[in-house]
mmCIF file of C-alpha atoms in Angstrom:
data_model
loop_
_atom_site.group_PDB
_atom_site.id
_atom_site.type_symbol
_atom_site.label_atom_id
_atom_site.label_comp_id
_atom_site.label_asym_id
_atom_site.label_seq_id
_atom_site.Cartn_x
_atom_site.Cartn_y
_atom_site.Cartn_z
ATOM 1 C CA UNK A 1 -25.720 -14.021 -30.674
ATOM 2 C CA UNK A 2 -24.288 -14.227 -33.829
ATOM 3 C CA UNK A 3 -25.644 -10.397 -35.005
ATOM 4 C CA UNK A 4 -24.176 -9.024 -31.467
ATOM 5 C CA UNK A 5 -20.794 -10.203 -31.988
ATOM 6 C CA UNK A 6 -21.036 -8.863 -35.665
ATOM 7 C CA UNK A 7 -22.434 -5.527 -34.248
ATOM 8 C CA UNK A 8 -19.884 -5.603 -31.669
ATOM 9 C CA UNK A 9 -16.974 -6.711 -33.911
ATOM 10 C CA UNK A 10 -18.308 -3.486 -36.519
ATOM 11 C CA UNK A 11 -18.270 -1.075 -33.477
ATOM 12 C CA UNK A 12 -14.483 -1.736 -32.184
ATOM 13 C CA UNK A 13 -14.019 -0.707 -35.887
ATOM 14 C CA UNK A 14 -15.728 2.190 -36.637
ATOM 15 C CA UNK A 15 -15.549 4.093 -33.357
ATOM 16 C CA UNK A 16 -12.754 2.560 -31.103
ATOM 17 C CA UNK A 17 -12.410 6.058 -29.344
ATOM 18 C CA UNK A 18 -15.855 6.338 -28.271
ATOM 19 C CA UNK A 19 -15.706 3.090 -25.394
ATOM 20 C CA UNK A 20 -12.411 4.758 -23.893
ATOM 21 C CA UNK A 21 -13.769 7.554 -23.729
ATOM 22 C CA UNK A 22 -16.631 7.015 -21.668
ATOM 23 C CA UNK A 23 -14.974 4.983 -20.182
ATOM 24 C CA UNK A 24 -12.378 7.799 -19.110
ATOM 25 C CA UNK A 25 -14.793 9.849 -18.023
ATOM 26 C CA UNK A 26 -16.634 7.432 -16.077
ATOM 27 C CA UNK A 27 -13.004 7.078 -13.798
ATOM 28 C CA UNK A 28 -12.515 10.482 -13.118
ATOM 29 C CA UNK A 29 -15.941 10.646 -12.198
ATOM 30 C CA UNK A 30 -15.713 7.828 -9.482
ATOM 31 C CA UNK A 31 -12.480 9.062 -8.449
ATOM 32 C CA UNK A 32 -14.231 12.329 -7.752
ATOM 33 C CA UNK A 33 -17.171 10.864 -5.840
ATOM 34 C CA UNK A 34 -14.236 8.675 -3.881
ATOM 35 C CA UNK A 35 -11.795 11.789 -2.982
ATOM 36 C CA UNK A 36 -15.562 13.839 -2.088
ATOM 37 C CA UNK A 37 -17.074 10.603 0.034
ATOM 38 C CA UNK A 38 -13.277 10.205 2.137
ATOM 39 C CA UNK A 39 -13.332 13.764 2.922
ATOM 40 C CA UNK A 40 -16.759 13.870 4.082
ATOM 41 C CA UNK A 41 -16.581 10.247 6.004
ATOM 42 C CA UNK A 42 -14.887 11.317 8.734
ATOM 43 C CA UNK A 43 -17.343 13.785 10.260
ATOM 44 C CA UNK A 44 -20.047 11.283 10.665
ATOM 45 C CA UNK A 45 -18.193 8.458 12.570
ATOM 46 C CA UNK A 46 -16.936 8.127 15.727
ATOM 47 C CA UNK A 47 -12.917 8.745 16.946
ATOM 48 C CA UNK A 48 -12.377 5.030 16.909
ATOM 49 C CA UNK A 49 -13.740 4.307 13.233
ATOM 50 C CA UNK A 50 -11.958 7.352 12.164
ATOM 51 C CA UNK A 51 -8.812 5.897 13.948
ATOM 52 C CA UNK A 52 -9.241 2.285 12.135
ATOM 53 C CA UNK A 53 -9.701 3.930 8.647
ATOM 54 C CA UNK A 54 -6.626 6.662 9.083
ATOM 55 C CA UNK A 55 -4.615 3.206 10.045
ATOM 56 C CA UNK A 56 -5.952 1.566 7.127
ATOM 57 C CA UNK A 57 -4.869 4.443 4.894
ATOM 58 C CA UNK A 58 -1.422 4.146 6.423
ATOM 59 C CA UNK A 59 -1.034 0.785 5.243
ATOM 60 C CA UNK A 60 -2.112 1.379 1.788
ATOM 61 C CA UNK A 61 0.975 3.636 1.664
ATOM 62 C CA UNK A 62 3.158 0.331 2.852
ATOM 63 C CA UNK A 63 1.373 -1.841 0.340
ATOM 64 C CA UNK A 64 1.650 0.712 -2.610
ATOM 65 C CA UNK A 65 5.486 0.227 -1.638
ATOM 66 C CA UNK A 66 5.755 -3.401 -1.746
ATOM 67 C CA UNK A 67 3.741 -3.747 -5.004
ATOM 68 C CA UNK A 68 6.255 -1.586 -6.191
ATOM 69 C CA UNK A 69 8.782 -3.892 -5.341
ATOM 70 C CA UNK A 70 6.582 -7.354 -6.024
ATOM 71 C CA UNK A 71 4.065 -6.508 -8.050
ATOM 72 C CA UNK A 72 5.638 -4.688 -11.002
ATOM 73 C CA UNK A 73 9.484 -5.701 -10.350
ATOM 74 C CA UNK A 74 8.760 -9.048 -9.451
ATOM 75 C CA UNK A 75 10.952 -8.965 -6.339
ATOM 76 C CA UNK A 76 9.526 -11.016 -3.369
ATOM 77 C CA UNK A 77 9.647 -9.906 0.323
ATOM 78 C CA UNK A 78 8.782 -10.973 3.445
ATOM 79 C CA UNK A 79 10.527 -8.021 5.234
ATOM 80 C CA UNK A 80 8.444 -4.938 4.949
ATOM 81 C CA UNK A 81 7.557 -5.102 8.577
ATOM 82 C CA UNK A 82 11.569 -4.228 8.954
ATOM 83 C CA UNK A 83 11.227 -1.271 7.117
ATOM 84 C CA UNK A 84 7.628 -0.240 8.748
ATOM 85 C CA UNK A 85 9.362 -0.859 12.366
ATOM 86 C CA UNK A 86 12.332 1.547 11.418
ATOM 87 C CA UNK A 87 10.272 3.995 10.466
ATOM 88 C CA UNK A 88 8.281 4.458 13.322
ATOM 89 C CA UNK A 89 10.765 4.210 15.237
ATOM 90 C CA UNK A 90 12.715 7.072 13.482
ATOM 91 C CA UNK A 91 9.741 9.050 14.197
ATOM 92 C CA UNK A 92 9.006 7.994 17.744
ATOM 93 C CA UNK A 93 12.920 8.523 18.501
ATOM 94 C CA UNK A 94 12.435 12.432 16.655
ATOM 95 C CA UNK A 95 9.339 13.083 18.410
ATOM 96 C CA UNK A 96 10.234 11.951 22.385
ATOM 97 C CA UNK A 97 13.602 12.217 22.467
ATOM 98 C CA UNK A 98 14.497 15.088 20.334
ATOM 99 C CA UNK A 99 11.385 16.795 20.511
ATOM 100 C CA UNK A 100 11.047 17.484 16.830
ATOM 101 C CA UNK A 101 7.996 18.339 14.941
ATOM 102 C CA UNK A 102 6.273 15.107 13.806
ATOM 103 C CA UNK A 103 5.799 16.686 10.196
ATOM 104 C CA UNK A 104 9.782 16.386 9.669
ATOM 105 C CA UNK A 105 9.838 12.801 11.072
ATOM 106 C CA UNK A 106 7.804 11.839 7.645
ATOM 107 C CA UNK A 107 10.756 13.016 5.574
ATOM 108 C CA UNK A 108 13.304 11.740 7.703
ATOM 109 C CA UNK A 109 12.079 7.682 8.260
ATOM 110 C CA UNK A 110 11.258 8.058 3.927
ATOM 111 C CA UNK A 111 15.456 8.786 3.394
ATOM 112 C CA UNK A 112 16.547 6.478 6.504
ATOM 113 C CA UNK A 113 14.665 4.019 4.931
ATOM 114 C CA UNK A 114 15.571 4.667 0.931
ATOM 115 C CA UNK A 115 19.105 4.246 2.321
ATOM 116 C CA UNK A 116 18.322 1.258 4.133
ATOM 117 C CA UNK A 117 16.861 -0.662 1.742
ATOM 118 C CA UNK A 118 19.199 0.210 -1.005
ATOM 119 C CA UNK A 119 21.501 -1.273 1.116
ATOM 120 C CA UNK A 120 19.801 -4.810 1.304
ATOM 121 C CA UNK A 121 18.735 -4.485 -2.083
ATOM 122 C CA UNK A 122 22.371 -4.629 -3.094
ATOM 123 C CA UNK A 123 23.642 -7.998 -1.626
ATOM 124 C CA UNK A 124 20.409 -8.993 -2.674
ATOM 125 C CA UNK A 125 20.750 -8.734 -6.320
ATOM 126 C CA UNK A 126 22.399 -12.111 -6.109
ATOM 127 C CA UNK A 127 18.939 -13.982 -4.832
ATOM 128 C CA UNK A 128 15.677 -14.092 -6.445
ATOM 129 C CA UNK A 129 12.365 -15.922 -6.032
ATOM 130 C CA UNK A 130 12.015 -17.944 -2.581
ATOM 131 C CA UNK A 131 15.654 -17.354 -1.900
ATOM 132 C CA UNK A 132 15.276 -13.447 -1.274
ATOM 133 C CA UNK A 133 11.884 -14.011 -0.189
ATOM 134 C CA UNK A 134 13.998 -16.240 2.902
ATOM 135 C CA UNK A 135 16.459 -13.586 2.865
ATOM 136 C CA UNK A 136 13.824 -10.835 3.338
ATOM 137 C CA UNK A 137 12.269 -13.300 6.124
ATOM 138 C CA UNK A 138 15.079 -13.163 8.425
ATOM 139 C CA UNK A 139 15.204 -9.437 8.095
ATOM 140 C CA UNK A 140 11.949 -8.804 9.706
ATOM 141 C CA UNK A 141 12.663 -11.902 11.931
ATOM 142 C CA UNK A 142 16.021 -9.823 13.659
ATOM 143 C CA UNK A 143 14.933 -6.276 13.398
ATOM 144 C CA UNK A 144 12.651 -6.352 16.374
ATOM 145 C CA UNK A 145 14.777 -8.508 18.408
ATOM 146 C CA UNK A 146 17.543 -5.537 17.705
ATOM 147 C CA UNK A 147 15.419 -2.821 18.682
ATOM 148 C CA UNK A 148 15.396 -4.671 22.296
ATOM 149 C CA UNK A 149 18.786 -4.326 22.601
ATOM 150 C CA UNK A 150 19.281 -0.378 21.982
ATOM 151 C CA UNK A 151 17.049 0.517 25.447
ATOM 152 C CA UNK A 152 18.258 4.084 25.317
ATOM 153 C CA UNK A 153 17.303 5.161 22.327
ATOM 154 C CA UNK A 154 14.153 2.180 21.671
ATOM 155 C CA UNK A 155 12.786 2.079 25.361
ATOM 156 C CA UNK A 156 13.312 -1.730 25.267
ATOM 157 C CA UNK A 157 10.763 -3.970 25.477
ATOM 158 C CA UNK A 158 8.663 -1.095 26.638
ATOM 159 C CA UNK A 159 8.211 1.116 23.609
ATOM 160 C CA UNK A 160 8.268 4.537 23.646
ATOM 161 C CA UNK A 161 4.449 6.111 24.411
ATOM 162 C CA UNK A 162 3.934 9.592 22.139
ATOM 163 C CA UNK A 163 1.794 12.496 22.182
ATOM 164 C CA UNK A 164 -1.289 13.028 19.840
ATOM 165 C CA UNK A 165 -0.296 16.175 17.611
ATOM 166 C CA UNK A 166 -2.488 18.948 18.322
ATOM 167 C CA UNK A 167 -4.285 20.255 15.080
ATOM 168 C CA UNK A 168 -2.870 23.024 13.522
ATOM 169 C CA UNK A 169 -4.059 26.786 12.371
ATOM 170 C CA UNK A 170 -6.553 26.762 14.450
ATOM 171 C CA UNK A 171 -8.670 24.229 11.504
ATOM 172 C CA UNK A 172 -12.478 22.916 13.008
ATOM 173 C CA UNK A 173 -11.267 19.249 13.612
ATOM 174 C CA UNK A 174 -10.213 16.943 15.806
ATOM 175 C CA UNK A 175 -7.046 15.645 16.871
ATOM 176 C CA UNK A 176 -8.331 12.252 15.351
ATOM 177 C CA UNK A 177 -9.790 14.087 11.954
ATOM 178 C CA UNK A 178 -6.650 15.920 11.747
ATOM 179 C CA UNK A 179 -4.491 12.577 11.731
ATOM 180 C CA UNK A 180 -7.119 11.627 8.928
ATOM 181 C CA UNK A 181 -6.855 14.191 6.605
ATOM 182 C CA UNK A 182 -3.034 14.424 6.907
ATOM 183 C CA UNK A 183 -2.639 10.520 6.292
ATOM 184 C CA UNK A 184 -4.847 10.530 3.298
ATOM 185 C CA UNK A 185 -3.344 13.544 1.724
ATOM 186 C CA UNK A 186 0.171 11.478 2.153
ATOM 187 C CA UNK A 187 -1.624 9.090 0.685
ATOM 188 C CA UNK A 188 -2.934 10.679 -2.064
ATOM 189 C CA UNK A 189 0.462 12.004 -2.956
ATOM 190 C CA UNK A 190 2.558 8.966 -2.575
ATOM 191 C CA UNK A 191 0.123 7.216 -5.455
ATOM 192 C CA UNK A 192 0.323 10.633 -7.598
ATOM 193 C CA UNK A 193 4.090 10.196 -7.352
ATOM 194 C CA UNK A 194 3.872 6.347 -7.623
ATOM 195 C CA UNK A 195 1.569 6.702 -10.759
ATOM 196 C CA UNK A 196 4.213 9.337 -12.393
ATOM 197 C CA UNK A 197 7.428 7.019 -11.921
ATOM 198 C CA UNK A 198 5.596 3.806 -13.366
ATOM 199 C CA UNK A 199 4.267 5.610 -16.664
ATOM 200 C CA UNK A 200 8.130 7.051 -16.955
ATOM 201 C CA UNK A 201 11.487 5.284 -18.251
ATOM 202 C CA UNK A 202 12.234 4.212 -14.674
ATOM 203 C CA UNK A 203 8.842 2.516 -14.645
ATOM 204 C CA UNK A 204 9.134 0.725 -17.699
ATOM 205 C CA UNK A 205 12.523 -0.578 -17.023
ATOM 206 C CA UNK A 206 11.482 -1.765 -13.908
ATOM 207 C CA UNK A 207 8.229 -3.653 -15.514
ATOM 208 C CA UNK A 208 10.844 -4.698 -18.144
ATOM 209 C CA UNK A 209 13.006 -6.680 -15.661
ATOM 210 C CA UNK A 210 10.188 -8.161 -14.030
ATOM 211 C CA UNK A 211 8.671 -9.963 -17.816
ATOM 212 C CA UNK A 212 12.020 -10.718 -18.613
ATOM 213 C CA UNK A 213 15.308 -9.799 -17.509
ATOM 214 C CA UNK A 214 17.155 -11.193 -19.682
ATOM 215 C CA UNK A 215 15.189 -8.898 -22.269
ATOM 216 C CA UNK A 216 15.948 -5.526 -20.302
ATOM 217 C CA UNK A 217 19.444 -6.620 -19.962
ATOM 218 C CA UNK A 218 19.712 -6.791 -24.203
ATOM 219 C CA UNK A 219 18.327 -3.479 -24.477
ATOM 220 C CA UNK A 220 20.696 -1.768 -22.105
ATOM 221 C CA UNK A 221 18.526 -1.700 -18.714
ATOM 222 C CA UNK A 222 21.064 -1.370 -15.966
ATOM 223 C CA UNK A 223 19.294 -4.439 -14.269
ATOM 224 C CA UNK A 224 21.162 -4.452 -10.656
ATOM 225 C CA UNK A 225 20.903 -0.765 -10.812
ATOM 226 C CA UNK A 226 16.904 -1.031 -11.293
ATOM 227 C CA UNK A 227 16.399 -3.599 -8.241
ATOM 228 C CA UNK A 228 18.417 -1.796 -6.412
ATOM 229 C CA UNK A 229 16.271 1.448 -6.936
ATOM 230 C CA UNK A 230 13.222 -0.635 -6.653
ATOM 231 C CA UNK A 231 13.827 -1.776 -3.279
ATOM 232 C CA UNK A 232 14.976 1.759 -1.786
ATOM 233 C CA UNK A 233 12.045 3.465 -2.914
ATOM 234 C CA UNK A 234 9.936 0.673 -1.845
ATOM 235 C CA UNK A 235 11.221 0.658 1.624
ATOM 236 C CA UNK A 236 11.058 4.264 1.863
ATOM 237 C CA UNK A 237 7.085 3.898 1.405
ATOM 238 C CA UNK A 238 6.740 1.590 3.936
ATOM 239 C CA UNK A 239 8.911 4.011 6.071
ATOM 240 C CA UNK A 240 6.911 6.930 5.642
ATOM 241 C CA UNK A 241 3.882 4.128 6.322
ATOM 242 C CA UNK A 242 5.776 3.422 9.692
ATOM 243 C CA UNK A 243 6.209 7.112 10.635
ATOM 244 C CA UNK A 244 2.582 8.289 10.466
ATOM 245 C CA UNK A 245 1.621 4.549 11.528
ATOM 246 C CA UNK A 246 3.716 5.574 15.204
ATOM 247 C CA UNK A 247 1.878 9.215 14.739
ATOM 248 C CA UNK A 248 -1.788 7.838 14.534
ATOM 249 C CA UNK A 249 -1.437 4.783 16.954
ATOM 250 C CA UNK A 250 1.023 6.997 19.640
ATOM 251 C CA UNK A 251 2.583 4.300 20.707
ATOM 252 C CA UNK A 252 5.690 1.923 19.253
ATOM 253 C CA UNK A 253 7.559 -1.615 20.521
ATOM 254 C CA UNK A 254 9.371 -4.265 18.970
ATOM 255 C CA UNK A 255 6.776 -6.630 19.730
ATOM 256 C CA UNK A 256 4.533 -4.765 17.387
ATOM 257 C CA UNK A 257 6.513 -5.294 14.258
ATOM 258 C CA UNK A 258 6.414 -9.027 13.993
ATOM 259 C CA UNK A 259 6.555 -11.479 10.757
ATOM 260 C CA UNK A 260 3.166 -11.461 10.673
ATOM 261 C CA UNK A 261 3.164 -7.844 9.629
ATOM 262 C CA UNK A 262 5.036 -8.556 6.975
ATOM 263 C CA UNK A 263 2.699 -12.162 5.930
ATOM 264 C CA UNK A 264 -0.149 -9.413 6.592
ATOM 265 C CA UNK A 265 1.277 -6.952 4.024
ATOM 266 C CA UNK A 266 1.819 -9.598 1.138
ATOM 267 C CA UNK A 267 -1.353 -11.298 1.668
ATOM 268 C CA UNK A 268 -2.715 -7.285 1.466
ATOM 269 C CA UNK A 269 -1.136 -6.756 -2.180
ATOM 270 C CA UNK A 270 -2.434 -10.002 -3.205
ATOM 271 C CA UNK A 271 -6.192 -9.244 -2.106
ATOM 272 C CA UNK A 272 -5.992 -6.175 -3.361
ATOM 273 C CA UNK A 273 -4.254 -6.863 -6.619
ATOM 274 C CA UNK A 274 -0.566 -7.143 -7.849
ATOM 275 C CA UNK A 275 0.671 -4.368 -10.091
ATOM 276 C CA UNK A 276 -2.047 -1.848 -9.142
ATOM 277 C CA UNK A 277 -1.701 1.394 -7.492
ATOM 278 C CA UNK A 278 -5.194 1.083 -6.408
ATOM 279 C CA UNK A 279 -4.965 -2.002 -5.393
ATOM 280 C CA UNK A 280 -3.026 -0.801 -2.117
ATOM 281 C CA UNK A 281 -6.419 0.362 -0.959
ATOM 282 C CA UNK A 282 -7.974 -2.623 -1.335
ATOM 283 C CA UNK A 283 -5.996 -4.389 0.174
ATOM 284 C CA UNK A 284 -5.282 -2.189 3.064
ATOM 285 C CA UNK A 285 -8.743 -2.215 3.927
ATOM 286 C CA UNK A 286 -8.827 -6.259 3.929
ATOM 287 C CA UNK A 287 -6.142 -6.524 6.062
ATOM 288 C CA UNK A 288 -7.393 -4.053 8.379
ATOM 289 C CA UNK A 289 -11.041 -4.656 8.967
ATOM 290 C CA UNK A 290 -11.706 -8.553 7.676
ATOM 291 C CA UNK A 291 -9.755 -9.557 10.962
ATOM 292 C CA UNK A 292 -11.834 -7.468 13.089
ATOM 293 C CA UNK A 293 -14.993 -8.927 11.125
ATOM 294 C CA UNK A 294 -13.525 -12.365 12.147
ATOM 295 C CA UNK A 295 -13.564 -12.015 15.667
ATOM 296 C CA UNK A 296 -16.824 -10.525 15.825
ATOM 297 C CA UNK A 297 -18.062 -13.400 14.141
ATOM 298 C CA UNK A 298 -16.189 -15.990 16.121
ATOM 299 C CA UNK A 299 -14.539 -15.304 19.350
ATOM 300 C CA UNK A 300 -12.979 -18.900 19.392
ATOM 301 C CA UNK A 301 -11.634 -19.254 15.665
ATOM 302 C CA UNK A 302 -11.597 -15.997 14.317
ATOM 303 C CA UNK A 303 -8.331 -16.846 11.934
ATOM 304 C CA UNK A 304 -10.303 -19.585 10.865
ATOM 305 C CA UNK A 305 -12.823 -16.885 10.115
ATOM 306 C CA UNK A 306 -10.487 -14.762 8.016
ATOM 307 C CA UNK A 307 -8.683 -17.631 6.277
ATOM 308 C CA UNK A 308 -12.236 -18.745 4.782
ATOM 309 C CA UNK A 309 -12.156 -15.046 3.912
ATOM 310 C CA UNK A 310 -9.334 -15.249 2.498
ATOM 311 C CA UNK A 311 -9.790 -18.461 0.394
ATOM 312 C CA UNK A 312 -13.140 -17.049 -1.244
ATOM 313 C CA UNK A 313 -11.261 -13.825 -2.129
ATOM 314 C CA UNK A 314 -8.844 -15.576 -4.345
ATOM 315 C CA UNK A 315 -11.342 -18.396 -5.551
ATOM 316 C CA UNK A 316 -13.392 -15.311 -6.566
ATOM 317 C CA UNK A 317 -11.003 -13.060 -7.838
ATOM 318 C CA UNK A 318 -7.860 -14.454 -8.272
ATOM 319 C CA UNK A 319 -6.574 -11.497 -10.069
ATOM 320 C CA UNK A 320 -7.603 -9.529 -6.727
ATOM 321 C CA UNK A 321 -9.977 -6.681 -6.373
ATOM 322 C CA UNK A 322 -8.303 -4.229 -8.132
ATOM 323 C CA UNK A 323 -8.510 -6.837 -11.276
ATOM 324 C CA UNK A 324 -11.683 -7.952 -10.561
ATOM 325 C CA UNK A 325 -13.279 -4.523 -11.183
ATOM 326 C CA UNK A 326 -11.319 -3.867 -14.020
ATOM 327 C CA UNK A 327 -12.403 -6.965 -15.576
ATOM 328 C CA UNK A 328 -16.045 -5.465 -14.653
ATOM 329 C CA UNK A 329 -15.386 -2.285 -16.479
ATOM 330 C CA UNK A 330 -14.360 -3.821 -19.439
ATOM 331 C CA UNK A 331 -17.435 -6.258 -19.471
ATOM 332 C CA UNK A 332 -19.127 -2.885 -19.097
ATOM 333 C CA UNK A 333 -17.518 -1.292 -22.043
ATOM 334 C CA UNK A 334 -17.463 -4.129 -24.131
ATOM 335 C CA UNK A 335 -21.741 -4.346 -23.375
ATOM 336 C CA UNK A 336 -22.863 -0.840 -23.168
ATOM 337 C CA UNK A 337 -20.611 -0.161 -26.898
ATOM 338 C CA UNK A 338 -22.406 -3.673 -28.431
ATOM 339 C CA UNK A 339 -25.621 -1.862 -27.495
ATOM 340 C CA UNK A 340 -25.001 1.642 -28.946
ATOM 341 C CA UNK A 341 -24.017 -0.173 -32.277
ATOM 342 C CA UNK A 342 -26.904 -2.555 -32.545
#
């Protein structure tokens, strides 16, 4: 033991590029397997698995935005589902009453709700912790009672029932496939953009006010201005999320944007792992399957099914999933380098 520390100690030393670089190469190549294994998936399973894995990519793109806001500002919510109802509603409202193309509807629902949530995120500045978490509460609590209320434009209680889109160009897919590839290539480009704004200025500021705010305040971090632009561009993830979410399921009503969408979307960024942009995935795909697993399993408990689930996840990995395998990797890097050098 004592020579494998030594050699391991001697190899950090002499070649500490050599690890991260395998190690980089060994990401890209995953990645590439995972981008070449989602875009093959979809031709071997059926419309309805197709269906649950296009709706689990839409929620990655509403988790991605609330780890923004939680996971590397430090802001709590329990509204999300708000912002995920008001987007699908913007696009159900574009789509049947106006008869606009559902590709504008994406753009629209992402600045409704950027303007939306800076404007909560503003009065907001005042609460932190379990005080804006409440605050956030009673926002998804009223927005689907309000979307009763506005029958000519929400359909009431009733919803509003949408069209599939029809594929375009003439491409050799499906209606379903279709949905799939253009959800995961929102996808796709929502964590691209997500990755670029956390490795800039605005990304470190807003990791800044999260470890200390105090801090970031001292070194001239506009710290109201930050949350403030943390919340809008959080919301307006979850509001593209809500858009293609009313696309893919073609169908939207209060009812369907309860609190426990929102619980559902926390409890998906902590399964999947705070302050990860892959993480969302993760998560998205707990939150979207293990129920279904549940009730296969047990028809008469099946949320006592998915909160043992639930319980082993974070007795497992407690860091979430996203941690979990990057404390793998590093187990992995930190063995196969001890090897080369003994």
């Amino acid at each position: 033991m004592a020579k494998l520390d030594e050699a391991l100690v001697s190899s950090k030393l002499r070649y500490p590029w050599r690890a991260s670089r395998v190690l980089g190469y060994g990401k890209g190549m995953a990645g590439g397997l995972l981008f070449a294994a989602a875009v093959v998936v979809p031709f071997f399973l059926s419309n309805y698995q197709v269906f649950q894995l296009t709706l689990a990519y839409v929620y990655a793109i509403a988790l991605l935005g609330l780890n923004l806001l939680t996971g590397y500002n430090g802001q709590i919510s329990l509204g999300h589902g708000a912002f995920y109802a008001i987007g699908a509603y913007t696009a159900a409202i574009m789509m049947e009453r106006w008869q606009i193309p559902y590709g504008w509807t994406l753009p629209a629902a992402g600045v409704i709700c950027l303007g939306v949530g800076w404007l909560f995120g503003i009065p907001a500045l005042r609460l932190e912790g379990l005080y804006l978490a409440l605050a956030t509460f009673t926002l998804a609590l009223a927005v689907p009672q309000l979307l009763k209320y506005f029958e000519a434009w929400t359909g009431g209680v009733q919803g509003i029932v949408l069209m599939k889109p029809e594929v375009p160009w003439g491409l050799p897919v499906n209606q379903d496939q279709w949905l799939y590839f253009l959800t995961l290539g929102v996808l796709l480009l929502a964590m691209l953009l997500g990755r670029n704004l956390l490795h800039g200025r605005v990304g470190r500021a807003i990791v800044a006010i999260r470890d200390h705010p105090v801090a970031a305040a001292t070194m001239g971090i506009h710290v109201p201005l930050y949350k403030a632009l943390t919340f809008g561009v959080s919301a307006m993830y979850t509001g593209v999320a809500g858009a293609l979410g009313a696309i893919v399921i073609q169908f939207v009503a209060p009812d369907s944007f309860n609190v426990f969408l929102s619980i559902s979307f926390l409890v998906g960024i902590i399964v999947g792992g705070l302050a990860s942009i892959s993480g969302a995935i993760f998560g998205a795909l707990f939150i979207q399957f293990v129920p279904n697993y549940a009730q296969d399993l047990s028809k008469a408990a099946p949320w006592a099914i998915y909160g043992v689930f639930l319980i082993l996840c974070m007795y497992v990995m407690p860091t979430g999933i996203a941690g979990f395998l990057r404390r793998l990797t590093r187990r992995w890097q930190v063995g196969g380098t001890a090897d080369r050098a003994v």
